[in-house]
mmCIF file of C-alpha atoms in Angstrom:
data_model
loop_
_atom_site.group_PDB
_atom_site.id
_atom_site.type_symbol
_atom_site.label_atom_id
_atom_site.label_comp_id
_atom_site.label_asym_id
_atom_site.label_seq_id
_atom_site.Cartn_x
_atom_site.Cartn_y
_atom_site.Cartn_z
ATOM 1 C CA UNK A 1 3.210 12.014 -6.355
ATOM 2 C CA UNK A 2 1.075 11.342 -3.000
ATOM 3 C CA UNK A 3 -2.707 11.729 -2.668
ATOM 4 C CA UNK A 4 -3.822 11.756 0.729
ATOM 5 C CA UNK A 5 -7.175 10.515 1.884
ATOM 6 C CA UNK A 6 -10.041 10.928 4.907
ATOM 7 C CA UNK A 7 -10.744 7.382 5.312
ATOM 8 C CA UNK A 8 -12.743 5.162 7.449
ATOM 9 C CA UNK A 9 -13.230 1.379 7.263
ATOM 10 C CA UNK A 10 -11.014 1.574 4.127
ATOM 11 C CA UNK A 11 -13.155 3.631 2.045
ATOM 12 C CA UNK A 12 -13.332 7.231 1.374
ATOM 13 C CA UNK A 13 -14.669 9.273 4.231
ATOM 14 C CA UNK A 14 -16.825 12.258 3.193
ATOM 15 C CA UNK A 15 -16.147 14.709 6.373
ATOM 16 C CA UNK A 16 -12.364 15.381 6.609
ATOM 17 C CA UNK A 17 -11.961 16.166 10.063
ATOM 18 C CA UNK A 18 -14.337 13.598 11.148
ATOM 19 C CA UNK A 19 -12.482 10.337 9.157
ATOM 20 C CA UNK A 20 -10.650 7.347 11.077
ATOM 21 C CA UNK A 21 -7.660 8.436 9.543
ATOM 22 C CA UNK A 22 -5.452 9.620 6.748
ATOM 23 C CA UNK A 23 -4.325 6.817 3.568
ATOM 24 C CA UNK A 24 -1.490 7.923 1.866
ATOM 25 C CA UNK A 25 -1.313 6.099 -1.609
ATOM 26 C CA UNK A 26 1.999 7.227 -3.731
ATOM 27 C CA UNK A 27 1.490 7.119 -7.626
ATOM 28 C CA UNK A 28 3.912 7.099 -10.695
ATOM 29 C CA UNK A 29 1.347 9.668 -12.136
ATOM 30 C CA UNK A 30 2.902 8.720 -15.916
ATOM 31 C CA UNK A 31 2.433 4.944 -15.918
ATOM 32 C CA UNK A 32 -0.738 5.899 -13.597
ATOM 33 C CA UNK A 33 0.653 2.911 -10.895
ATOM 34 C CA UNK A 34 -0.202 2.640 -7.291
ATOM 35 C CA UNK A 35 3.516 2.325 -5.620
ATOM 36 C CA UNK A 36 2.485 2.260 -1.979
ATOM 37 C CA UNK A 37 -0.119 2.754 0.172
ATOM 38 C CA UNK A 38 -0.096 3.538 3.835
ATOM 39 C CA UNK A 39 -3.316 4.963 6.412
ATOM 40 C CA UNK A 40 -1.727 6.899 9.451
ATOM 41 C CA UNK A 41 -3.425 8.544 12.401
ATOM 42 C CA UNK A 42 -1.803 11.898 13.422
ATOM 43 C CA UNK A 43 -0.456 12.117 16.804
ATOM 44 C CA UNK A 44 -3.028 14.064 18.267
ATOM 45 C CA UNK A 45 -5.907 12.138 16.453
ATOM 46 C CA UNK A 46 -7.894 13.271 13.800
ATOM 47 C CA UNK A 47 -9.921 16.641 13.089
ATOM 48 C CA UNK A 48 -10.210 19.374 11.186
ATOM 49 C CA UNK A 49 -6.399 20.482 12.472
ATOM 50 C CA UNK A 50 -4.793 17.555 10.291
ATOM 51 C CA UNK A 51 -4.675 19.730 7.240
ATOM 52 C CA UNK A 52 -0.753 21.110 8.761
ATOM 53 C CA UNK A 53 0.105 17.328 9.423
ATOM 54 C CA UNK A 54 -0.969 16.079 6.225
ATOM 55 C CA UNK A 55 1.185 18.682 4.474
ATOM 56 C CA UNK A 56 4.521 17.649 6.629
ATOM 57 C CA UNK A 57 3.985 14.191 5.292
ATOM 58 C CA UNK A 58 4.325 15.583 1.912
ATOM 59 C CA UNK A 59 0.938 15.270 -0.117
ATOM 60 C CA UNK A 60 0.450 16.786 -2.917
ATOM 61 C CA UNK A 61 -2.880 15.796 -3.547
ATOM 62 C CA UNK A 62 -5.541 15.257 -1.491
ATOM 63 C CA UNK A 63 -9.016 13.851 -2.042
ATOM 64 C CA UNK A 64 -11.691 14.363 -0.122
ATOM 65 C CA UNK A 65 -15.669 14.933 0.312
ATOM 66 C CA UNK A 66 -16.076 18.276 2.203
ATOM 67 C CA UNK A 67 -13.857 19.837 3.754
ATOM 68 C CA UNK A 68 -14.376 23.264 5.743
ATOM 69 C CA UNK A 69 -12.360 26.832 5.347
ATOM 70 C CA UNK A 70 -9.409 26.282 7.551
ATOM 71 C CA UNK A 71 -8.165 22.836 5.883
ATOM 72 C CA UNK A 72 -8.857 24.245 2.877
ATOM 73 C CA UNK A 73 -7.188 27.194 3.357
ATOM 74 C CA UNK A 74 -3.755 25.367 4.833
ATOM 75 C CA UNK A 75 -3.809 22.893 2.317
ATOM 76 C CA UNK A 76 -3.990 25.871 -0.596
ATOM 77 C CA UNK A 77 -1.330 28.202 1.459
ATOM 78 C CA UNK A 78 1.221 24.741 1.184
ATOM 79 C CA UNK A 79 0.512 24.457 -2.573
ATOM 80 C CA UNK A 80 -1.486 21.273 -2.336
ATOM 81 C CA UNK A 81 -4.519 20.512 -4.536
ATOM 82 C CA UNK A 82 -7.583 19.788 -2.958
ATOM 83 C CA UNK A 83 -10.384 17.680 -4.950
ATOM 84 C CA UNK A 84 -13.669 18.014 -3.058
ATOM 85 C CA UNK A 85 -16.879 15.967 -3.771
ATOM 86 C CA UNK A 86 -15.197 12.479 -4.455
ATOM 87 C CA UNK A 87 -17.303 10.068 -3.721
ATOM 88 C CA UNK A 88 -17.504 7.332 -1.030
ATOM 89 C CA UNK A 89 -15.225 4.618 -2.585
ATOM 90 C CA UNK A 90 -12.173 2.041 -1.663
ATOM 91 C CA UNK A 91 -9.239 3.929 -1.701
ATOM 92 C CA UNK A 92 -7.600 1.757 -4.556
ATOM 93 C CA UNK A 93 -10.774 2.319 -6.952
ATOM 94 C CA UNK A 94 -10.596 6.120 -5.717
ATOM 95 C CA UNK A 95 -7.097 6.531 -6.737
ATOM 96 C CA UNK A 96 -7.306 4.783 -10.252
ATOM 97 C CA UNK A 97 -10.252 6.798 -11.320
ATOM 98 C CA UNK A 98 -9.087 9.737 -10.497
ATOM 99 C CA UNK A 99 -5.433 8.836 -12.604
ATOM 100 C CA UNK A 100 -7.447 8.003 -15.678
ATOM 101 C CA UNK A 101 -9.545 11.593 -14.809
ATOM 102 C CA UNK A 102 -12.964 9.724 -14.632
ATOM 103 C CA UNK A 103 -13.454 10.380 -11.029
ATOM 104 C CA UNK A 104 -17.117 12.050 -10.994
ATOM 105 C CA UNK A 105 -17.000 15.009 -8.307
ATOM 106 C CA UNK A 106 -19.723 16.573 -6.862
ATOM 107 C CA UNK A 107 -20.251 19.347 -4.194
ATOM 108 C CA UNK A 108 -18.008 19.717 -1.580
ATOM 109 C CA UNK A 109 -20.369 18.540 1.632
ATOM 110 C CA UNK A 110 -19.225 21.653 3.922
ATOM 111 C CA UNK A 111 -19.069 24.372 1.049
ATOM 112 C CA UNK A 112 -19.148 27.381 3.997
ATOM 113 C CA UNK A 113 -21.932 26.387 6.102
ATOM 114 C CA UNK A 114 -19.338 26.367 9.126
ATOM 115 C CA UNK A 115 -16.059 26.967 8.791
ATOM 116 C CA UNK A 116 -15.095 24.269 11.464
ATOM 117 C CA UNK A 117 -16.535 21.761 9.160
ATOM 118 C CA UNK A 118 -18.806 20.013 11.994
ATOM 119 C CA UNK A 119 -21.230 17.553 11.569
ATOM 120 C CA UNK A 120 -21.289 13.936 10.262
ATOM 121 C CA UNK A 121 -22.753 14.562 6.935
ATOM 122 C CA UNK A 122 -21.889 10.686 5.344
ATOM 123 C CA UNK A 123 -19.625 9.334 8.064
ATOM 124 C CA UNK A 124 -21.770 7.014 10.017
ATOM 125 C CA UNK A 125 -19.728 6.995 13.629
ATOM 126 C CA UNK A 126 -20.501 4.099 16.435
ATOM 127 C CA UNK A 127 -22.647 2.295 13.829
#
C-alpha cells in the first residue's frame, strides 16, 4: 500500500497544493511496517494540479490537512482515499498512527471555502 503526503520541512503540510512536496511512504498494511519512503516534487512543481500526478505514482492513500474540490474530486474519481484533517506531524509518526487507527483527524482546512484551495492556512512560506 502507498500513502502519499503534502509535506514541507519533513513534516505534514496542512494546505495540499501549497506543500514543498509529495512523501511517498509504502506500508505492509498487515505487519503495519514502513517499507520505503521517498518525497518527490512533480515536474511542474507543486499546486493544487498534483492530485493527477500523485495518482500516476500509484497512491492509494493519501493524507492530508485540507485539501480543496478539484484534488479531492481527482483523487475520489481514481479510487484513492483521502484522509483530511491530519495533523501537522513527521511523516514517520504520521504514518504509524494512522496504521494502528489512532491518528486524531479534524476538519479538513479548505472544506469549500474556495474550490482552488488558496491560502496558507498552517504552511508558514519564506519563514
Amino acid at each position: 500500500m502507498k500513502i502519499a503526503i503534502p509535506t514541507e520541512d519533513g513534516r505534514l503540510c496542512s494546505h495540499f497544493g501549497h506543500c514543498e512536496a509529495f512523501t511517498f511512504v509504502d506500508v505492509n498494511p498487515d505487519t503495519k511496517e514502513i517499507l520505503n519512503i521517498e518525497t518527490l516534487v512533480p515536474e511542474e512543481g507543486v499546486s493544487c494540479q498534483s492530485a493527477g500526478w500523485i495518482a500516476r505514482q500509484g497512491a492509494d492513500i493519501i493524507l492530508a490537512g485540507g485539501m480543496g474540490a478539484r484534488p479531492l474530486g481527482v483523487f475520489s474519481q481514481n479510487g484513492i482515499d483521502v484522509v483530511s484533517g491530519c495533523p501537522e506531524l513527521e511523516v514517520e509518526e504520521l504514518v504509524k498512527q494512522y496504521l494502528d487507527s489512532s491518528l486524531e483527524t479534524g476538519e479538513n482546512s479548505c472544506s469549500g471555502e474556495h474550490s482552488h484551495c488558496g491560502g496558507h492556512h498552517n504552511c508558514h512560506h519564506g519563514e
